[in-house]
Short mmCIF file of C-alpha atoms in Angstrom, two decimals:
data_model
loop_
_atom_site.label_atom_id
_atom_site.label_comp_id
_atom_site.label_asym_id
_atom_site.label_seq_id
_atom_site.Cartn_x
_atom_site.Cartn_y
_atom_site.Cartn_z
CA ALA A 434 97.65 183.34 82.28
CA VAL A 435 94.46 182.79 80.31
CA VAL A 436 95.63 179.46 78.97
CA SER A 437 98.69 177.53 79.97
CA THR A 438 100.61 176.14 77.02
CA GLN A 439 102.57 174.02 79.47
CA SER A 440 99.41 172.22 80.68
CA THR A 441 98.13 171.77 77.14
CA GLY A 442 101.53 170.52 76.00
CA LYS A 443 101.72 167.98 78.83
CA THR A 444 98.23 166.74 78.04
CA LEU A 445 99.01 166.49 74.32
CA ALA A 446 102.17 164.47 75.01
CA THR A 447 100.20 162.07 77.20
CA LEU A 448 97.39 161.98 74.63
CA PHE A 449 99.72 160.99 71.79
CA VAL A 450 101.34 158.26 73.89
CA ARG A 451 97.88 156.87 74.76
CA ILE A 452 96.75 156.97 71.13
CA ILE A 453 99.90 155.30 69.82
CA ARG A 454 99.75 152.52 72.44
CA ASP A 455 96.11 151.64 71.77
CA GLU A 456 95.51 150.40 68.22
CA ARG A 457 91.72 150.51 68.61
CA VAL A 458 91.76 154.16 69.72
CA TYR A 459 94.33 155.08 67.06
CA SER A 460 92.18 153.57 64.30
CA LYS A 461 89.02 155.31 65.49
CA ILE A 462 90.73 158.70 65.74
CA CYS A 463 92.33 158.32 62.28
CA GLU A 464 88.96 157.41 60.78
CA GLU A 465 87.26 160.34 62.50
CA VAL A 466 89.95 162.86 61.49
CA ARG A 467 89.85 161.68 57.85
CA SER A 468 86.10 162.24 57.67
CA ALA A 469 86.00 165.43 59.80
CA ASP A 470 84.57 168.63 58.40
CA ILE A 471 87.44 171.08 58.91
CA SER A 472 85.97 173.92 56.88
CA SER A 473 85.59 175.97 60.07
CA LEU A 474 86.53 175.69 63.74
CA GLN A 475 82.88 175.18 64.67
CA SER A 476 82.35 172.36 62.21
CA MET A 477 85.67 170.76 63.19
CA ASP A 478 84.73 170.94 66.86
CA LYS A 479 81.36 169.27 66.20
CA SER A 480 82.79 166.54 63.96
CA LEU A 481 85.49 165.36 66.39
CA LYS A 482 83.29 163.71 69.05
CA TYR A 483 85.44 160.61 69.57
CA THR A 484 88.60 162.73 69.70
CA GLU A 485 86.98 164.81 72.44
CA MET A 486 86.10 161.63 74.37
CA VAL A 487 89.75 160.53 74.16
CA ILE A 488 90.93 163.93 75.44
CA LEU A 489 88.44 163.81 78.34
CA GLU A 490 89.60 160.32 79.27
CA VAL A 491 93.28 161.34 79.13
CA LEU A 492 92.48 164.29 81.41
CA ARG A 493 90.68 161.93 83.80
CA LEU A 494 93.62 159.55 84.10
CA HIS A 495 96.36 162.18 83.81
CA PRO A 496 95.08 165.54 85.10
CA THR A 497 97.50 168.43 84.72
CA LEU A 498 96.68 169.52 88.28
CA MET A 499 96.99 166.82 90.91
CA ARG A 500 95.20 168.81 93.60
CA GLY A 501 93.01 171.81 94.09
CA ILE A 502 92.76 174.34 96.91
CA ARG A 503 89.66 176.21 98.04
CA ASP A 504 88.72 178.05 101.21
CA THR A 505 85.41 177.67 102.99
CA VAL A 506 83.04 180.64 102.90
CA LYS A 507 81.16 179.61 106.03
CA THR A 508 81.53 177.22 108.94
CA THR A 509 80.45 173.77 107.78
CA THR A 510 79.73 170.56 109.66
CA LEU A 511 80.39 167.32 107.79
CA ALA A 512 78.24 164.19 108.02
CA ASN A 513 80.73 162.65 110.49
CA GLY A 514 80.37 165.64 112.85
CA LEU A 515 83.68 167.30 111.96
CA GLU A 516 83.32 171.08 111.94
CA ILE A 517 85.30 173.06 109.37
CA PRO A 518 85.60 176.75 110.34
CA LYS A 519 85.02 179.59 107.92
CA LYS A 520 88.07 180.58 105.82
CA THR A 521 89.71 177.14 106.19
CA LEU A 522 91.83 176.01 103.26
CA ILE A 523 90.61 172.71 101.80
CA PHE A 524 92.94 170.63 99.64
CA PHE A 525 91.33 168.06 97.36
CA GLY A 526 93.03 165.48 95.19
CA GLN A 527 91.83 165.52 91.60
CA LEU A 528 93.83 162.41 90.80
CA VAL A 529 92.15 160.59 93.70
CA LEU A 530 88.68 161.69 92.56
CA HIS A 531 89.38 160.79 88.92
CA LYS A 532 90.38 157.24 89.80
CA HIS A 533 88.05 156.50 92.72
CA PRO A 534 86.06 153.25 92.23
CA LYS A 535 83.06 154.79 93.98
CA TYR A 536 82.61 157.19 91.06
CA TRP A 537 84.12 155.35 88.08
CA GLU A 538 83.50 151.90 86.68
CA LYS A 539 86.90 150.30 86.01
CA PRO A 540 88.64 153.51 87.15
CA LEU A 541 92.17 152.58 86.04
CA GLU A 542 91.11 151.49 82.55
CA PHE A 543 91.60 153.83 79.59
CA TYR A 544 88.12 153.75 78.09
CA PRO A 545 87.13 156.87 76.09
CA GLU A 546 83.67 155.45 75.38
CA ARG A 547 82.65 156.23 78.97
CA TRP A 548 82.13 159.79 77.66
CA GLU A 549 79.64 158.86 74.90
CA SER A 550 76.76 160.49 76.73
CA GLY A 551 78.85 163.51 77.69
CA SER A 552 79.13 164.23 81.39
CA LYS A 553 75.48 163.39 82.18
CA ASP A 554 76.45 160.14 83.92
CA ILE A 555 79.31 161.68 85.91
CA THR A 556 78.78 162.43 89.60
CA PRO A 557 79.09 166.23 89.99
CA PHE A 558 82.48 167.49 91.19
CA THR A 559 84.25 164.15 90.66
CA TYR A 560 85.81 165.13 87.31
CA LEU A 561 87.83 168.32 87.71
CA PRO A 562 90.60 168.69 85.12
CA PHE A 563 89.61 172.35 84.70
CA VAL A 564 88.18 172.62 88.23
CA ALA A 565 84.49 173.61 88.38
CA GLY A 566 81.98 176.16 89.53
CA PRO A 567 82.66 179.90 89.55
CA ARG A 568 86.43 179.31 89.41
CA VAL A 569 86.43 177.04 86.36
CA CYS A 570 89.47 177.50 84.13
CA MET A 571 88.97 180.41 81.74
CA GLY A 572 91.04 178.65 79.10
CA LYS A 573 89.05 175.38 79.15
CA HIS A 574 87.47 175.76 75.70
CA LEU A 575 90.64 177.19 74.17
CA ALA A 576 92.69 174.29 75.54
CA MET A 577 90.20 171.70 74.22
CA MET A 578 90.14 173.36 70.79
CA THR A 579 93.95 173.60 70.73
CA MET A 580 94.27 169.88 71.47
CA LYS A 581 91.73 168.96 68.77
CA MET A 582 93.51 171.15 66.23
CA SER A 583 96.85 169.55 67.16
CA ILE A 584 95.44 166.11 66.37
CA VAL A 585 93.96 167.17 63.05
#
């Protein structure tokens, strides 16, 4: 499927619970939505910066995929000397990465403002709600736009 309505629906449900439980976030989103330019999808997308930060933070704490699977394209030796043969399946935990204190300051705290500078301050491949690289989710932008439109 190009975009999974089930994943978007789960994220929206979690998003609304987070917004309702946090008066500060609720107030900021209401203020932003009231002043948003919704004359076109492009202008709406650009005028909902805080809403996007809240969505990114919800996806960090509550990713729709808990793990990812990839296979190695060549034999690789890790820093600890462990050799991983070519065509080995690698399982990685997105939830573990998204909450790891090595990569996130106050990792268990819901803090949308951590996204103010976009993803510039994020260690590459530690935030993977849509996976990354050549196999990034094709529906990423559609899902983000759908969630923003649902809030408006």
